[in-house]
Amino acid sequence: MLKKKRAIVTGGSRGIGRAIVEELLRDGWSVCTCSRKEEDLIRLKEELGSPSGLYIKACNVGERQSVKNFVDFCLQKLGGLELLVNNAGLLGDRVSIEEYPEDVWEEVIRVNLNGIFYVTKYCLPHMKKGSVVVNLSSGAGKRPAPYWGAYAVSKFGVEGFSLLLAEELRERGIRVYALNPGATRTQMRARAYPQEDPKTLKPPKEVAKFLLKLLNSNVPSGSSVDYNSV
Ligand SMILES: NC(=O)c1ccc[n+]([C@@H]2O[C@H](COP(=O)([O-])OP(=O)(O)OC[C@H]3O[C@@H](n4cnc5c(N)ncnc54)[C@H](OP(=O)(O)O)[C@@H]3O)[C@@H](O)[C@H]2O)c1
């Protein structure tokens, strides 16, 4: 059981990230979160009734200096951290590799892969034994997903990053998981599957509840965990 409960969650303005922020606050955590749009973060804070344990700052996780400023801000507010959730992500285009626009490729890799590297690198010096890193992955990062392009490749990278990090942190007693949330009712999912009825999908809150369960589980560090597999 952790004495202090302080978390950084990237991409908390909507979707799965927002649900994780809400669930952590409910569970007594202090949370610092970001997204690229400050107005969305301000709205989030207002909608949640401006809880004292919630800190917000605009940040693009794909930009080094922006991440440095965000992590500095979070540490100043939280004083340390026991949980990092790398959730922010971009879908990119759903076309073949041959047709994939170079600028979209570069942006998706920058955000989905470089982003988790920057955030994790700047957070790690402040994380102690017992802390946890959770990286949002995808089924598209585990088996070939034709026409998912940079998204799929970035998520294979997230799986690899998580495995490697878990090994490096084993002796320090910091656990690392790659979490595949599965089909979830969010803007990203609606963009990927415009024909789908969102009502048939689980709400993000279910993923957030599962993440809390994972934190309190004995699942070995370095595991690639599917939603509801614990
Ligand atoms: N939904 C699903 O079915 C599903 C399935 C598998 C995996 N996932 C993964 O779960 C995670 C969350 O997905 P979601 O469906 O909740 O997506 P979403 O609804 O599109 O929300 C993404 C969040 O990330 C933020 N974000 C995007 N780019 C960012 C950047 N460069 N810097 C900082 N924040 C950024 C967004 O805010 P701004 O746009 O304002 O920056 C938003 O808050 C992603 O990693 C996704 O790959 C989702």
PDB file of C-alpha atoms and ligand atoms in Angstrom:
ATOM      1  CA  MET A   1       0.000   0.000   0.000  1.00  0.00           C
ATOM      2  CA  LEU A   2       1.471   3.359  -1.040  1.00  0.00           C
ATOM      3  CA  LYS A   3       1.686   6.040   1.675  1.00  0.00           C
ATOM      4  CA  LYS A   4       1.220   8.854  -0.831  1.00  0.00           C
ATOM      5  CA  LYS A   5      -0.935   8.769  -3.944  1.00  0.00           C
ATOM      6  CA  ARG A   6       0.270  11.250  -6.560  1.00  0.00           C
ATOM      7  CA  ALA A   7      -0.176  10.686 -10.278  1.00  0.00           C
ATOM      8  CA  ILE A   8       0.660  12.201 -13.645  1.00  0.00           C
ATOM      9  CA  VAL A   9      -1.779  11.277 -16.422  1.00  0.00           C
ATOM     10  CA  THR A  10      -1.183  12.531 -19.968  1.00  0.00           C
ATOM     11  CA  GLY A  11      -4.127  13.304 -22.262  1.00  0.00           C
ATOM     12  CA  GLY A  12      -6.652  13.765 -19.460  1.00  0.00           C
ATOM     13  CA  SER A  13      -9.030  16.201 -21.158  1.00  0.00           C
ATOM     14  CA  ARG A  14     -11.326  13.523 -22.610  1.00  0.00           C
ATOM     15  CA  GLY A  15     -11.812   9.819 -23.283  1.00  0.00           C
ATOM     16  CA  ILE A  16      -9.884   7.197 -21.338  1.00  0.00           C
ATOM     17  CA  GLY A  17      -7.457   9.748 -19.854  1.00  0.00           C
ATOM     18  CA  ARG A  18     -10.274  11.807 -18.387  1.00  0.00           C
ATOM     19  CA  ALA A  19     -11.916   8.722 -16.893  1.00  0.00           C
ATOM     20  CA  ILE A  20      -8.584   7.731 -15.312  1.00  0.00           C
ATOM     21  CA  VAL A  21      -8.211  11.227 -13.827  1.00  0.00           C
ATOM     22  CA  GLU A  22     -11.738  11.041 -12.384  1.00  0.00           C
ATOM     23  CA  GLU A  23     -11.323   7.538 -10.969  1.00  0.00           C
ATOM     24  CA  LEU A  24      -7.962   8.374  -9.370  1.00  0.00           C
ATOM     25  CA  LEU A  25      -9.405  11.521  -7.753  1.00  0.00           C
ATOM     26  CA  ARG A  26     -12.304   9.439  -6.414  1.00  0.00           C
ATOM     27  CA  ASP A  27      -9.742   7.019  -4.968  1.00  0.00           C
ATOM     28  CA  GLY A  28      -7.948   9.816  -3.095  1.00  0.00           C
ATOM     29  CA  TRP A  29      -5.095  10.497  -5.513  1.00  0.00           C
ATOM     30  CA  SER A  30      -3.737  13.936  -6.389  1.00  0.00           C
ATOM     31  CA  VAL A  31      -3.477  14.157 -10.152  1.00  0.00           C
ATOM     32  CA  CYS A  32      -1.652  16.372 -12.619  1.00  0.00           C
ATOM     33  CA  THR A  33      -2.814  16.124 -16.217  1.00  0.00           C
ATOM     34  CA  CYS A  34      -2.302  17.705 -19.629  1.00  0.00           C
ATOM     35  CA  SER A  35      -3.608  17.907 -23.156  1.00  0.00           C
ATOM     36  CA  ARG A  36      -2.711  20.253 -25.992  1.00  0.00           C
ATOM     37  CA  LYS A  37      -5.787  22.455 -25.531  1.00  0.00           C
ATOM     38  CA  GLU A  38      -5.821  24.527 -22.368  1.00  0.00           C
ATOM     39  CA  GLU A  39      -9.507  25.427 -22.749  1.00  0.00           C
ATOM     40  CA  ASP A  40     -10.447  21.734 -22.600  1.00  0.00           C
ATOM     41  CA  LEU A  41      -8.463  21.332 -19.387  1.00  0.00           C
ATOM     42  CA  ILE A  42     -10.132  24.366 -17.824  1.00  0.00           C
ATOM     43  CA  ARG A  43     -13.511  22.919 -18.796  1.00  0.00           C
ATOM     44  CA  LEU A  44     -12.533  19.557 -17.292  1.00  0.00           C
ATOM     45  CA  LYS A  45     -11.610  21.182 -13.998  1.00  0.00           C
ATOM     46  CA  GLU A  46     -14.876  23.141 -13.910  1.00  0.00           C
ATOM     47  CA  GLU A  47     -16.961  20.081 -14.761  1.00  0.00           C
ATOM     48  CA  LEU A  48     -15.316  18.133 -11.933  1.00  0.00           C
ATOM     49  CA  GLY A  49     -16.097  20.946  -9.460  1.00  0.00           C
ATOM     50  CA  SER A  50     -12.489  22.246  -9.241  1.00  0.00           C
ATOM     51  CA  PRO A  51     -11.201  19.512  -6.889  1.00  0.00           C
ATOM     52  CA  SER A  52      -8.212  20.620  -4.809  1.00  0.00           C
ATOM     53  CA  GLY A  53      -6.166  17.571  -5.864  1.00  0.00           C
ATOM     54  CA  LEU A  54      -6.364  18.261  -9.602  1.00  0.00           C
ATOM     55  CA  TYR A  55      -3.658  20.209 -11.449  1.00  0.00           C
ATOM     56  CA  ILE A  56      -3.791  21.025 -15.150  1.00  0.00           C
ATOM     57  CA  LYS A  57      -1.348  22.367 -17.707  1.00  0.00           C
ATOM     58  CA  ALA A  58      -1.345  22.459 -21.496  1.00  0.00           C
ATOM     59  CA  CYS A  59       1.420  20.308 -22.992  1.00  0.00           C
ATOM     60  CA  ASN A  60       2.227  18.588 -26.250  1.00  0.00           C
ATOM     61  CA  VAL A  61       3.868  15.311 -25.238  1.00  0.00           C
ATOM     62  CA  GLY A  62       5.584  15.173 -28.617  1.00  0.00           C
ATOM     63  CA  GLU A  63       7.622  18.278 -27.818  1.00  0.00           C
ATOM     64  CA  ARG A  64      10.548  17.918 -25.439  1.00  0.00           C
ATOM     65  CA  GLN A  65      10.506  21.393 -23.893  1.00  0.00           C
ATOM     66  CA  SER A  66       6.743  21.301 -23.471  1.00  0.00           C
ATOM     67  CA  VAL A  67       7.068  17.986 -21.581  1.00  0.00           C
ATOM     68  CA  LYS A  68       9.907  19.338 -19.411  1.00  0.00           C
ATOM     69  CA  ASN A  69       7.746  22.316 -18.428  1.00  0.00           C
ATOM     70  CA  PHE A  70       4.756  20.058 -17.727  1.00  0.00           C
ATOM     71  CA  VAL A  71       6.703  17.593 -15.560  1.00  0.00           C
ATOM     72  CA  ASP A  72       8.361  20.467 -13.639  1.00  0.00           C
ATOM     73  CA  PHE A  73       4.923  21.983 -13.035  1.00  0.00           C
ATOM     74  CA  CYS A  74       3.501  18.646 -11.832  1.00  0.00           C
ATOM     75  CA  LEU A  75       6.383  17.982  -9.450  1.00  0.00           C
ATOM     76  CA  GLN A  76       6.102  21.469  -8.033  1.00  0.00           C
ATOM     77  CA  LYS A  77       2.391  20.895  -7.371  1.00  0.00           C
ATOM     78  CA  LEU A  78       2.550  17.238  -6.283  1.00  0.00           C
ATOM     79  CA  GLY A  79       5.976  17.151  -4.617  1.00  0.00           C
ATOM     80  CA  GLY A  80       6.682  13.698  -6.106  1.00  0.00           C
ATOM     81  CA  LEU A  81       4.821  10.903  -7.847  1.00  0.00           C
ATOM     82  CA  GLU A  82       3.871   7.280  -7.367  1.00  0.00           C
ATOM     83  CA  LEU A  83       2.052   6.726 -10.677  1.00  0.00           C
ATOM     84  CA  LEU A  84       2.660   7.752 -14.284  1.00  0.00           C
ATOM     85  CA  VAL A  85      -0.002   6.980 -16.885  1.00  0.00           C
ATOM     86  CA  ASN A  86       1.190   7.578 -20.444  1.00  0.00           C
ATOM     87  CA  ASN A  87      -2.211   7.813 -22.101  1.00  0.00           C
ATOM     88  CA  ALA A  88      -2.054  10.658 -24.672  1.00  0.00           C
ATOM     89  CA  GLY A  89      -2.169   9.339 -28.205  1.00  0.00           C
ATOM     90  CA  LEU A  90      -3.059  10.128 -31.802  1.00  0.00           C
ATOM     91  CA  LEU A  91      -4.782   7.868 -34.327  1.00  0.00           C
ATOM     92  CA  GLY A  92      -3.303   9.208 -37.559  1.00  0.00           C
ATOM     93  CA  ASP A  93      -4.595   7.949 -40.913  1.00  0.00           C
ATOM     94  CA  ARG A  94      -6.114   4.561 -41.757  1.00  0.00           C
ATOM     95  CA  VAL A  95      -4.339   3.906 -45.087  1.00  0.00           C
ATOM     96  CA  SER A  96      -1.646   1.604 -46.468  1.00  0.00           C
ATOM     97  CA  ILE A  97       2.036   2.195 -45.787  1.00  0.00           C
ATOM     98  CA  GLU A  98       2.435   3.042 -49.472  1.00  0.00           C
ATOM     99  CA  GLU A  99      -0.144   5.830 -49.225  1.00  0.00           C
ATOM    100  CA  TYR A 100       0.709   7.020 -45.721  1.00  0.00           C
ATOM    101  CA  PRO A 101       1.411  10.803 -45.597  1.00  0.00           C
ATOM    102  CA  GLU A 102       4.925  11.422 -44.264  1.00  0.00           C
ATOM    103  CA  ASP A 103       3.930  14.356 -42.053  1.00  0.00           C
ATOM    104  CA  VAL A 104       1.149  12.353 -40.366  1.00  0.00           C
ATOM    105  CA  TRP A 105       3.568   9.433 -39.838  1.00  0.00           C
ATOM    106  CA  GLU A 106       6.109  11.715 -38.177  1.00  0.00           C
ATOM    107  CA  GLU A 107       3.498  13.358 -35.942  1.00  0.00           C
ATOM    108  CA  VAL A 108       1.981  10.053 -34.749  1.00  0.00           C
ATOM    109  CA  ILE A 109       5.396   8.547 -33.938  1.00  0.00           C
ATOM    110  CA  ARG A 110       6.428  11.802 -32.233  1.00  0.00           C
ATOM    111  CA  VAL A 111       3.363  11.851 -29.983  1.00  0.00           C
ATOM    112  CA  ASN A 112       2.699   8.135 -29.364  1.00  0.00           C
ATOM    113  CA  LEU A 113       6.284   6.957 -29.039  1.00  0.00           C
ATOM    114  CA  ASN A 114       8.711   9.856 -28.485  1.00  0.00           C
ATOM    115  CA  GLY A 115       6.063  11.295 -26.156  1.00  0.00           C
ATOM    116  CA  ILE A 116       6.115   8.378 -23.716  1.00  0.00           C
ATOM    117  CA  PHE A 117       9.922   8.422 -23.788  1.00  0.00           C
ATOM    118  CA  TYR A 118      10.099  12.140 -22.889  1.00  0.00           C
ATOM    119  CA  VAL A 119       7.455  11.983 -20.158  1.00  0.00           C
ATOM    120  CA  THR A 120       8.900   8.813 -18.633  1.00  0.00           C
ATOM    121  CA  LYS A 121      12.513  10.031 -18.802  1.00  0.00           C
ATOM    122  CA  TYR A 122      11.689  13.287 -17.008  1.00  0.00           C
ATOM    123  CA  CYS A 123       9.487  11.576 -14.384  1.00  0.00           C
ATOM    124  CA  LEU A 124      11.728   8.630 -13.498  1.00  0.00           C
ATOM    125  CA  PRO A 125      14.270  10.503 -11.353  1.00  0.00           C
ATOM    126  CA  HIS A 126      11.357  11.370  -9.038  1.00  0.00           C
ATOM    127  CA  MET A 127       9.849   7.880  -8.785  1.00  0.00           C
ATOM    128  CA  LYS A 128      10.711   5.615  -5.875  1.00  0.00           C
ATOM    129  CA  LYS A 129      10.259   1.947  -4.982  1.00  0.00           C
ATOM    130  CA  GLY A 130       6.603   0.922  -5.183  1.00  0.00           C
ATOM    131  CA  SER A 131       5.768   3.348  -7.998  1.00  0.00           C
ATOM    132  CA  VAL A 132       4.041   2.242 -11.204  1.00  0.00           C
ATOM    133  CA  VAL A 133       4.212   3.259 -14.884  1.00  0.00           C
ATOM    134  CA  VAL A 134       1.245   2.355 -17.108  1.00  0.00           C
ATOM    135  CA  ASN A 135       1.532   2.863 -20.871  1.00  0.00           C
ATOM    136  CA  LEU A 136      -1.663   2.777 -22.945  1.00  0.00           C
ATOM    137  CA  SER A 137      -1.100   0.332 -25.765  1.00  0.00           C
ATOM    138  CA  SER A 138      -3.481  -1.296 -28.243  1.00  0.00           C
ATOM    139  CA  GLY A 139      -4.340  -4.601 -29.865  1.00  0.00           C
ATOM    140  CA  ALA A 140      -2.869  -2.974 -32.979  1.00  0.00           C
ATOM    141  CA  GLY A 141       0.492  -3.077 -31.196  1.00  0.00           C
ATOM    142  CA  LYS A 142       0.397  -6.827 -30.672  1.00  0.00           C
ATOM    143  CA  ARG A 143      -0.638  -8.332 -33.997  1.00  0.00           C
ATOM    144  CA  PRO A 144      -0.507  -7.046 -37.566  1.00  0.00           C
ATOM    145  CA  ALA A 145      -3.207  -4.444 -38.211  1.00  0.00           C
ATOM    146  CA  PRO A 146      -3.023  -3.606 -41.919  1.00  0.00           C
ATOM    147  CA  TYR A 147      -3.881   0.027 -42.761  1.00  0.00           C
ATOM    148  CA  TRP A 148      -3.316   1.243 -39.194  1.00  0.00           C
ATOM    149  CA  GLY A 149       0.104   2.585 -40.253  1.00  0.00           C
ATOM    150  CA  ALA A 150       2.036   4.733 -37.783  1.00  0.00           C
ATOM    151  CA  TYR A 151      -0.509   4.090 -35.005  1.00  0.00           C
ATOM    152  CA  ALA A 152       0.093   0.331 -35.098  1.00  0.00           C
ATOM    153  CA  VAL A 153       3.855   0.750 -35.390  1.00  0.00           C
ATOM    154  CA  SER A 154       3.922   3.238 -32.508  1.00  0.00           C
ATOM    155  CA  LYS A 155       1.952   0.824 -30.313  1.00  0.00           C
ATOM    156  CA  PHE A 156       4.372  -2.027 -31.121  1.00  0.00           C
ATOM    157  CA  GLY A 157       6.952   0.473 -29.892  1.00  0.00           C
ATOM    158  CA  VAL A 158       4.942   1.115 -26.715  1.00  0.00           C
ATOM    159  CA  GLU A 159       4.860  -2.641 -26.028  1.00  0.00           C
ATOM    160  CA  GLY A 160       8.634  -2.893 -26.534  1.00  0.00           C
ATOM    161  CA  PHE A 161       9.336   0.244 -24.504  1.00  0.00           C
ATOM    162  CA  SER A 162       7.286  -1.143 -21.613  1.00  0.00           C
ATOM    163  CA  LEU A 163       9.103  -4.515 -21.629  1.00  0.00           C
ATOM    164  CA  LEU A 164      12.518  -2.876 -21.705  1.00  0.00           C
ATOM    165  CA  LEU A 165      11.661  -0.315 -19.040  1.00  0.00           C
ATOM    166  CA  ALA A 166      10.270  -3.022 -16.753  1.00  0.00           C
ATOM    167  CA  GLU A 167      13.614  -4.855 -16.903  1.00  0.00           C
ATOM    168  CA  GLU A 168      15.597  -1.684 -16.239  1.00  0.00           C
ATOM    169  CA  LEU A 169      13.422  -0.777 -13.234  1.00  0.00           C
ATOM    170  CA  ARG A 170      13.043  -4.240 -11.712  1.00  0.00           C
ATOM    171  CA  GLU A 171      15.818  -3.701  -9.164  1.00  0.00           C
ATOM    172  CA  ARG A 172      14.390  -0.307  -8.207  1.00  0.00           C
ATOM    173  CA  GLY A 173      11.020  -1.917  -7.425  1.00  0.00           C
ATOM    174  CA  ILE A 174       9.079   0.154  -9.959  1.00  0.00           C
ATOM    175  CA  ARG A 175       6.448  -1.793 -11.917  1.00  0.00           C
ATOM    176  CA  VAL A 176       5.703  -1.147 -15.594  1.00  0.00           C
ATOM    177  CA  TYR A 177       2.678  -2.304 -17.592  1.00  0.00           C
ATOM    178  CA  ALA A 178       1.478  -1.941 -21.173  1.00  0.00           C
ATOM    179  CA  LEU A 179      -2.309  -1.729 -20.982  1.00  0.00           C
ATOM    180  CA  ASN A 180      -4.514  -2.495 -23.972  1.00  0.00           C
ATOM    181  CA  PRO A 181      -7.910  -0.979 -23.122  1.00  0.00           C
ATOM    182  CA  GLY A 182      -9.771  -2.705 -25.974  1.00  0.00           C
ATOM    183  CA  ALA A 183     -12.632  -1.061 -27.875  1.00  0.00           C
ATOM    184  CA  THR A 184     -13.771   1.903 -25.770  1.00  0.00           C
ATOM    185  CA  ARG A 185     -16.357   4.641 -26.390  1.00  0.00           C
ATOM    186  CA  THR A 186     -14.147   7.672 -27.175  1.00  0.00           C
ATOM    187  CA  GLN A 187     -13.532  10.238 -29.905  1.00  0.00           C
ATOM    188  CA  MET A 188     -10.544   8.269 -31.169  1.00  0.00           C
ATOM    189  CA  ARG A 189     -12.577   5.068 -31.526  1.00  0.00           C
ATOM    190  CA  ALA A 190     -15.396   6.952 -33.295  1.00  0.00           C
ATOM    191  CA  ARG A 191     -12.871   8.346 -35.788  1.00  0.00           C
ATOM    192  CA  ALA A 192     -11.415   4.882 -36.411  1.00  0.00           C
ATOM    193  CA  TYR A 193     -14.837   3.198 -36.791  1.00  0.00           C
ATOM    194  CA  PRO A 194     -17.345   5.850 -37.981  1.00  0.00           C
ATOM    195  CA  GLN A 195     -19.972   3.191 -38.863  1.00  0.00           C
ATOM    196  CA  GLU A 196     -20.001   1.718 -35.353  1.00  0.00           C
ATOM    197  CA  ASP A 197     -22.730   2.469 -32.816  1.00  0.00           C
ATOM    198  CA  PRO A 198     -20.815   3.895 -29.805  1.00  0.00           C
ATOM    199  CA  LYS A 199     -23.539   2.628 -27.484  1.00  0.00           C
ATOM    200  CA  THR A 200     -22.314  -0.923 -28.138  1.00  0.00           C
ATOM    201  CA  LEU A 201     -18.924  -0.084 -26.580  1.00  0.00           C
ATOM    202  CA  LYS A 202     -17.881   0.053 -22.942  1.00  0.00           C
ATOM    203  CA  PRO A 203     -17.479   3.566 -21.486  1.00  0.00           C
ATOM    204  CA  PRO A 204     -13.954   4.804 -20.560  1.00  0.00           C
ATOM    205  CA  LYS A 205     -14.841   4.541 -16.866  1.00  0.00           C
ATOM    206  CA  GLU A 206     -14.581   0.740 -17.128  1.00  0.00           C
ATOM    207  CA  VAL A 207     -10.970   1.025 -18.327  1.00  0.00           C
ATOM    208  CA  ALA A 208     -10.181   3.440 -15.494  1.00  0.00           C
ATOM    209  CA  LYS A 209     -11.635   1.049 -12.907  1.00  0.00           C
ATOM    210  CA  PHE A 210      -9.589  -1.761 -14.401  1.00  0.00           C
ATOM    211  CA  LEU A 211      -6.427   0.350 -14.169  1.00  0.00           C
ATOM    212  CA  LEU A 212      -7.005   0.810 -10.436  1.00  0.00           C
ATOM    213  CA  LYS A 213      -7.493  -2.931 -10.080  1.00  0.00           C
ATOM    214  CA  LEU A 214      -4.214  -3.484 -11.925  1.00  0.00           C
ATOM    215  CA  LEU A 215      -2.389  -1.101  -9.576  1.00  0.00           C
ATOM    216  CA  ASN A 216      -3.535  -3.136  -6.580  1.00  0.00           C
ATOM    217  CA  SER A 217      -2.803  -6.515  -8.204  1.00  0.00           C
ATOM    218  CA  ASN A 218       0.173  -8.857  -8.176  1.00  0.00           C
ATOM    219  CA  VAL A 219       0.460  -8.858 -11.966  1.00  0.00           C
ATOM    220  CA  PRO A 220       4.208  -9.121 -12.699  1.00  0.00           C
ATOM    221  CA  SER A 221       5.960  -6.027 -13.954  1.00  0.00           C
ATOM    222  CA  GLY A 222       6.639  -6.165 -17.687  1.00  0.00           C
ATOM    223  CA  SER A 223       3.237  -7.679 -18.468  1.00  0.00           C
ATOM    224  CA  SER A 224       1.224  -6.648 -21.489  1.00  0.00           C
ATOM    225  CA  VAL A 225      -2.243  -6.540 -19.973  1.00  0.00           C
ATOM    226  CA  ASP A 226      -5.555  -6.657 -21.834  1.00  0.00           C
ATOM    227  CA  TYR A 227      -8.649  -4.969 -20.366  1.00  0.00           C
ATOM    228  CA  ASN A 228     -10.408  -7.215 -17.864  1.00  0.00           C
ATOM    229  CA  SER A 229      -7.727  -9.908 -17.976  1.00  0.00           C
ATOM    230  CA  VAL A 230      -6.939  -9.553 -14.261  1.00  0.00           C
TER     231      VAL A 230
HETATM  232  N1  LIG B   1     -10.554   4.178 -27.477  1.00  0.00           N
HETATM  233  C1  LIG B   1     -10.152   2.975 -27.788  1.00  0.00           C
HETATM  234  O1  LIG B   1     -10.937   2.112 -28.215  1.00  0.00           O
HETATM  235  C2  LIG B   1      -8.684   2.616 -27.636  1.00  0.00           C
HETATM  236  C3  LIG B   1      -8.284   1.313 -27.974  1.00  0.00           C
HETATM  237  C4  LIG B   1      -6.949   0.964 -27.843  1.00  0.00           C
HETATM  238  C5  LIG B   1      -6.037   1.874 -27.348  1.00  0.00           C
HETATM  239  N2  LIG B   1      -6.428   3.141 -27.012  1.00  0.00           N
HETATM  240  C6  LIG B   1      -5.410   4.069 -26.485  1.00  0.00           C
HETATM  241  O2  LIG B   1      -5.886   4.711 -25.323  1.00  0.00           O
HETATM  242  C7  LIG B   1      -5.336   6.029 -25.217  1.00  0.00           C
HETATM  243  C8  LIG B   1      -6.474   7.046 -25.056  1.00  0.00           C
HETATM  244  O3  LIG B   1      -7.301   6.975 -26.207  1.00  0.00           O
HETATM  245  P1  LIG B   1      -8.735   7.674 -26.313  1.00  0.00           P
HETATM  246  O4  LIG B   1      -9.554   6.763 -27.129  1.00  0.00           O
HETATM  247  O5  LIG B   1      -9.197   8.110 -24.970  1.00  0.00           O
HETATM  248  O6  LIG B   1      -8.343   8.951 -27.233  1.00  0.00           O
HETATM  249  P2  LIG B   1      -9.032  10.385 -27.372  1.00  0.00           P
HETATM  250  O7  LIG B   1     -10.454  10.338 -27.031  1.00  0.00           O
HETATM  251  O8  LIG B   1      -8.633  10.885 -28.720  1.00  0.00           O
HETATM  252  O9  LIG B   1      -8.266  11.243 -26.243  1.00  0.00           O
HETATM  253  C9  LIG B   1      -6.893  11.473 -26.366  1.00  0.00           C
HETATM  254  C10 LIG B   1      -6.409  12.418 -25.289  1.00  0.00           C
HETATM  255  O10 LIG B   1      -5.000  12.656 -25.508  1.00  0.00           O
HETATM  256  C11 LIG B   1      -4.783  14.059 -25.705  1.00  0.00           C
HETATM  257  N3  LIG B   1      -3.667  14.246 -26.647  1.00  0.00           N
HETATM  258  C12 LIG B   1      -3.611  13.891 -27.952  1.00  0.00           C
HETATM  259  N4  LIG B   1      -2.431  14.248 -28.471  1.00  0.00           N
HETATM  260  C13 LIG B   1      -1.721  14.842 -27.478  1.00  0.00           C
HETATM  261  C14 LIG B   1      -0.435  15.426 -27.399  1.00  0.00           C
HETATM  262  N5  LIG B   1       0.374  15.497 -28.454  1.00  0.00           N
HETATM  263  N6  LIG B   1      -0.034  15.926 -26.207  1.00  0.00           N
HETATM  264  C15 LIG B   1      -0.838  15.887 -25.126  1.00  0.00           C
HETATM  265  N7  LIG B   1      -2.068  15.356 -25.132  1.00  0.00           N
HETATM  266  C16 LIG B   1      -2.505  14.837 -26.302  1.00  0.00           C
HETATM  267  C17 LIG B   1      -6.124  14.603 -26.228  1.00  0.00           C
HETATM  268  O11 LIG B   1      -6.277  15.999 -26.042  1.00  0.00           O
HETATM  269  P3  LIG B   1      -5.837  17.082 -27.192  1.00  0.00           P
HETATM  270  O12 LIG B   1      -6.251  16.492 -28.505  1.00  0.00           O
HETATM  271  O13 LIG B   1      -6.547  18.326 -26.822  1.00  0.00           O
HETATM  272  O14 LIG B   1      -4.348  17.213 -27.054  1.00  0.00           O
HETATM  273  C18 LIG B   1      -7.081  13.796 -25.347  1.00  0.00           C
HETATM  274  O15 LIG B   1      -7.128  14.347 -24.058  1.00  0.00           O
HETATM  275  C19 LIG B   1      -4.521   6.247 -26.490  1.00  0.00           C
HETATM  276  O16 LIG B   1      -3.150   6.012 -26.227  1.00  0.00           O
HETATM  277  C20 LIG B   1      -5.074   5.210 -27.443  1.00  0.00           C
HETATM  278  O17 LIG B   1      -4.135   4.827 -28.421  1.00  0.00           O
HETATM  279  C21 LIG B   1      -7.734   3.522 -27.156  1.00  0.00           C
END
